[in-house]
Amino acid sequence: MSSLYDEVAPNPGADTPVRRVTIEVNGEKRTVDVEPRLLLVHLLRQGLALTGTHSGCDTSNCGACTVLFDGSPLKSCTMFAVQADGHKVETVEGMGTASGLHPVQEGFKEEHGLQCGFCTPGMMLASKALLERNPNPTEDEVRWALSGNLCRCTGYQNIVKSVLWAAEKMRNDQPQEA
Amino acid sequence: MSLDEIKIGGMGASRRRVEDNRFIRGKGKYVDDVVLPGMLHMEILRSTVAHARIKSIDTSAAWEVPGVRLVLTGEMMAARNLAWMPTLSYDTQAVLATDKVRFQGQEVAAVIADDPYVAKDACAKIVVEYEQLPAIVNPTQAQDPSMPIIRDDKENQPTNKIFEWEIGDKERTDQAFADADVVSTIDLHYPRSHPSPMENCGSIADYDRATGKLTVYMTSQAPHIVRAAVAMVAEIPEHQIRIISPDLGGGFGNKVPIYPGYVISILASILTERPVKWIEDNTGNLISTGFGRDVYLQGQVAMRKDGKILGMRMHTISDHGAFYADAQPTKFKIGLMHSTFACYDIPAAHLTSVGYYTNKAPGGVAYRCSFRVTEAMFFQERMIHAAANDLGMDQAEFRRINLVKDDMFPYRTAFGFLTDSGQYDKCMQVGMEAIGYDTFKQEQEEARKRGKLLGLGISTMTEPLGAGNSREYDIIGIKMFDSAELRIHMTGKAILRTGAKTQGQGHETTWAQIVAHELGIPADDIVVEEGDTDTAPFGMGTYASRSTPVAGAAVAMVARKIRAKARKIAAHLLEVSEEDIEWELGRFYVRGNQERGVTIQDCALAAYSNIPDGMEPGLENNAYYDPPNLTWPFAAYFCKVEVDAETGVWDVLKFVAVDDCGVRINPMIVEGQVMGGLTEAYAMANMQYITFDEEGNCIGSNYMDYLLPTAWETPGFELHEVVTPCPHHPIGAKGIGECATVAGPAAFVNAVMNAIEHTGVRNVDMPLMPNRVFEALQTGKDVSGMPPVKVG
Ligand code: FES
Ligand code: FES
């Protein structure tokens, strides 16, 4: 499937450069035309209408724009869309399936890990990446892994609990080795 | 058989939040997520200097940029009588500057273009020529007659003073000081702080010339107040204005004021006949919107040798920035500052206040605070700390001698508030036991021998939440009541709307729990809507912890009206007289025959299909609730820290919070509010530093300079609860959203001071950054945080 992103400059002058890029977003290949200066976060939000990725600061400080880039957390306001050409991006919209939630999503609801919800997509993706490389983190390891993501509502304690809840669930769901 | 209230998600259930279902899927709808067909994008050009005359603005190059539709300046606003707008405190504020700029970051021009990047490009092409004037960055400079008058736009404004105000009994207080054995004094600065919700402000204005209707999506905590204000400013009739406040990414008081950006986007939409979206960037938010605090707090207490406080006096000097724009109840110029010392039994008190304009962004919003009570309680607990030390008395003992006792309620404070309930001493006991108070002094001494500096700080307070009653509380004349409207559908499902506006507090979850408690309809069967002025009943919005005390009460009251009608329907269905009907959760039955009954759902169906003769069909109603009094939650916080003498860095070893917020609707959400509030308290005490240099440049205009705590720095909190129901609130609740931010800072500061005051230092102003603590340790002298700061 392709989507032509033409919102950046509706009447681009002859000197407005446009680059065609192909990015795998939540498992689907998307081909889009972008201005080279377009930030990845704006491509996701405006071009692809994936508004679950938020923009809080645009200075790489808040983490509201965190996505998984080839599986690792990345602040999508730090990267141009053209730099993502040929790579895989996962956003919050790709975390669950139509029928089920990812354990991290369940954990955030179960342990009241969110209030206004603005930081939540970024927090959950950073958490998911942590649990993929460390299925049994300590509280300190969770806090360190999330220290690039700001939250103004929760005070983090319940976010930590949410991640530990998800870790346990994911461990229990693992098929036991014979 | 009666229903199990917890199972239907009623009061006391830690019901998981319904709003989470969309947020965890990335399906929340914040202002920036809204896209309207044909929408244009607006960017604001801000002043680079703090105080200057505008000599010229050249926008010609901006107009040339392809994709630009409109460039607006103050002159063009003035032509439509929109260069200035009224504030929520009877002052005026510039929408786009015409004559002068009065703070760095002030709105000077705006570009509307097809694309946000293009709008930014064009903004950069606007040339503004300034003639700089001296910048005033604190109230001392504001009083200096050689400094310029900031508000020379106003008649009758010969100085930079905004107001002078006093309350209390001066004579009695003077007498108390004359009678005192010991007088203790303190002098503090509560620095500016920025609420910094994760989502910045923004709006999408959509004016439809064909219908004359203006729809504005907006980051507002109080959409109905905005509707009224827009009707006044833009001369569009109120019924043609629809303000929609969608999901908000936090507010904390930052989204109460009406900002120039909203107004500019409205005019831009009228002129372009297209929807216009304005999304503020983070620096714009930090340097131009709703700062809190910035007030000098000076005071004294008069005491007997045995520790009894005889009186207190206080003087505040507040810095409001260039426009007096912080919404405060009209009668009270410095908010509810006079709630200070409300938890202590003090016979005499007197407060004087003076407020000044400075060349800073408008300040003084109630940052997670019920109108200046954060400053009031910080002063109180720092004063109490100093007074106990001056008397040589134990901190806990001194508080326990002076706290209002359980049998003294209702208690009239020296400033005239009526506190109505609480178990202050019990809260103290719970906290002291949890922190290990009795063994601490020994621990501290032993640690000191090993070169370690430990400190323990206490902060206790009761705060006035839930303004108003409407006799005393209004904002620009609009009385502070609130509302709820409830419709029960024929299948027993329901929709509830209120005049409040959730920003993360979870109203969609908790309001349904109140209805479940009153009617026995499962909370999952009730949908809650807020924030759309075309559908929600009129209300004053959510701030000052007023949702549960006021709108929450309205929810209970409207449900009771519904129950009263349902009772009549039940009597009809059961063919008995109304007097013979009994209620249990979710069901009416015939007295003496519990088997014979009908459920609330049966009554709902009958309201649409089988009504008694002469009764109006349907089952819906609304309630406007005007509280008889404020509510008074109590907090007792205990903090233990270790200060590193080599660096001035301090760590929280343990934090115990005891909160009595009355009846808890949803304990999980209450605890979430406390932990969030404590984190902001910690942030203010430790690192949230945003200040100004001598030229009025804002230091802290991004998250690299303005430090917000992450999961790594933020300590863990141990929470405890005591429950004293509010005697006048329909469900006994008191409000909790702000207690922790209000009482928290003094607990942290008192703890650090306790660790270092053996050096002779009496006060270090917040934030207690390592360099300040280190300086105090080295010199044994106080460290003031008064701007301007030296840079470079
Ligand atoms: S928006 Fe990317 S880190 Fe804040
Ligand atoms: S939940 Fe609001 S910022 Fe984290």
CSV table of N, CA and C in Angstrom, one decimal, chain B residues 9-19 496 502 504-517 523 526 528 530 547-548 552 555 664-670 673 731:
chain,number,residue,atom,x,y,z
B,9,GLY,N,-18.9,-1.2,40.3
B,9,GLY,CA,-18.0,0.0,40.1
B,9,GLY,C,-18.5,1.2,40.8
B,10,GLY,N,-19.1,1.0,42.0
B,10,GLY,CA,-19.6,2.2,42.8
B,10,GLY,C,-18.5,2.9,43.6
B,11,MET,N,-18.9,3.6,44.6
B,11,MET,CA,-18.0,4.3,45.5
B,11,MET,C,-17.1,3.4,46.2
B,12,GLY,N,-15.8,3.7,46.2
B,12,GLY,CA,-14.8,2.9,46.9
B,12,GLY,C,-14.2,1.8,46.1
B,13,ALA,N,-14.7,1.7,44.8
B,13,ALA,CA,-14.0,0.7,44.0
B,13,ALA,C,-12.8,1.3,43.3
B,14,SER,N,-11.7,0.6,43.2
B,14,SER,CA,-10.6,1.0,42.4
B,14,SER,C,-10.8,0.6,41.0
B,15,ARG,N,-11.9,1.1,40.5
B,15,ARG,CA,-12.3,0.8,39.1
B,15,ARG,C,-11.2,1.2,38.1
B,16,ARG,N,-10.8,0.3,37.2
B,16,ARG,CA,-9.9,0.7,36.2
B,16,ARG,C,-10.5,1.7,35.3
B,17,ARG,N,-9.7,2.6,34.8
B,17,ARG,CA,-10.2,3.8,34.1
B,17,ARG,C,-10.7,3.5,32.7
B,18,VAL,N,-11.9,4.0,32.4
B,18,VAL,CA,-12.4,3.8,31.0
B,18,VAL,C,-11.7,4.6,30.0
B,19,GLU,N,-11.2,5.8,30.4
B,19,GLU,CA,-10.5,6.6,29.4
B,19,GLU,C,-9.2,5.9,28.9
B,496,LEU,N,-24.0,11.0,31.2
B,496,LEU,CA,-23.8,12.1,32.2
B,496,LEU,C,-22.9,13.2,31.6
B,502,THR,N,-12.1,17.2,32.6
B,502,THR,CA,-11.0,16.4,33.0
B,502,THR,C,-9.7,16.6,32.2
B,504,GLY,N,-6.9,14.4,33.0
B,504,GLY,CA,-6.1,13.3,33.5
B,504,GLY,C,-6.6,12.8,34.8
B,505,GLN,N,-7.5,13.5,35.4
B,505,GLN,CA,-8.1,13.1,36.7
B,505,GLN,C,-9.0,11.9,36.7
B,506,GLY,N,-9.5,11.6,35.5
B,506,GLY,CA,-10.3,10.4,35.4
B,506,GLY,C,-11.8,10.6,35.6
B,507,HIS,N,-12.3,11.8,35.3
B,507,HIS,CA,-13.8,12.0,35.5
B,507,HIS,C,-14.6,11.0,34.8
B,508,GLU,N,-14.2,10.5,33.6
B,508,GLU,CA,-15.1,9.6,32.9
B,508,GLU,C,-15.3,8.3,33.8
B,509,THR,N,-14.3,8.0,34.6
B,509,THR,CA,-14.4,6.8,35.4
B,509,THR,C,-15.1,7.1,36.8
B,510,THR,N,-14.7,8.2,37.4
B,510,THR,CA,-15.2,8.5,38.8
B,510,THR,C,-16.6,9.0,38.8
B,511,TRP,N,-17.0,9.9,37.9
B,511,TRP,CA,-18.4,10.4,37.9
B,511,TRP,C,-19.4,9.3,37.8
B,512,ALA,N,-19.0,8.3,36.9
B,512,ALA,CA,-19.9,7.1,36.7
B,512,ALA,C,-20.0,6.4,38.0
B,513,GLN,N,-19.0,6.4,38.8
B,513,GLN,CA,-19.0,5.6,40.1
B,513,GLN,C,-20.0,6.3,41.1
B,514,ILE,N,-20.0,7.6,41.0
B,514,ILE,CA,-21.0,8.4,41.9
B,514,ILE,C,-22.4,8.0,41.5
B,515,VAL,N,-22.7,8.0,40.2
B,515,VAL,CA,-24.0,7.6,39.7
B,515,VAL,C,-24.3,6.2,40.1
B,516,ALA,N,-23.4,5.3,40.0
B,516,ALA,CA,-23.6,3.9,40.4
B,516,ALA,C,-23.9,3.8,41.9
B,517,HIS,N,-23.2,4.6,42.7
B,517,HIS,CA,-23.5,4.6,44.1
B,517,HIS,C,-24.9,5.2,44.4
B,523,ALA,N,-21.5,1.2,36.8
B,523,ALA,CA,-20.7,2.3,36.2
B,523,ALA,C,-20.4,2.0,34.7
B,526,ILE,N,-22.7,3.7,32.1
B,526,ILE,CA,-22.8,5.2,32.1
B,526,ILE,C,-21.6,5.8,31.4
B,528,VAL,N,-19.7,9.2,30.3
B,528,VAL,CA,-19.5,10.6,30.8
B,528,VAL,C,-18.9,11.5,29.7
B,530,GLU,N,-17.6,15.6,28.8
B,530,GLU,CA,-17.3,16.9,29.2
B,530,GLU,C,-16.6,17.7,28.1
B,547,SER,N,-13.3,20.0,41.1
B,547,SER,CA,-14.2,19.1,40.4
B,547,SER,C,-15.0,18.2,41.4
B,548,THR,N,-14.3,17.4,42.2
B,548,THR,CA,-15.1,16.5,43.1
B,548,THR,C,-15.9,17.4,44.1
B,552,GLY,N,-18.7,17.1,41.3
B,552,GLY,CA,-18.9,15.8,41.8
B,552,GLY,C,-20.2,15.8,42.7
B,555,VAL,N,-23.2,15.9,40.5
B,555,VAL,CA,-23.5,14.6,40.0
B,555,VAL,C,-24.3,13.8,41.0
B,664,ARG,N,-13.2,8.5,49.7
B,664,ARG,CA,-12.5,8.3,48.4
B,664,ARG,C,-13.4,7.6,47.4
B,665,ILE,N,-13.7,8.2,46.3
B,665,ILE,CA,-14.6,7.6,45.3
B,665,ILE,C,-13.8,6.4,44.7
B,666,ASN,N,-12.6,6.7,44.3
B,666,ASN,CA,-11.8,5.6,43.6
B,666,ASN,C,-10.4,5.7,44.2
B,667,PRO,N,-10.1,4.8,45.2
B,667,PRO,CA,-8.8,4.9,45.9
B,667,PRO,C,-7.6,4.9,45.0
B,668,MET,N,-7.7,4.1,43.9
B,668,MET,CA,-6.5,4.0,43.0
B,668,MET,C,-6.3,5.4,42.3
B,669,ILE,N,-7.3,6.0,42.0
B,669,ILE,CA,-7.1,7.4,41.3
B,669,ILE,C,-6.7,8.4,42.3
B,670,VAL,N,-7.2,8.3,43.6
B,670,VAL,CA,-6.7,9.2,44.6
B,670,VAL,C,-5.2,9.1,44.8
B,673,GLN,N,-3.3,10.7,42.1
B,673,GLN,CA,-3.2,12.1,42.2
B,673,GLN,C,-2.2,12.5,43.3
B,731,ILE,N,-21.5,13.4,49.1
B,731,ILE,CA,-20.9,12.0,49.3
B,731,ILE,C,-19.7,12.1,50.3
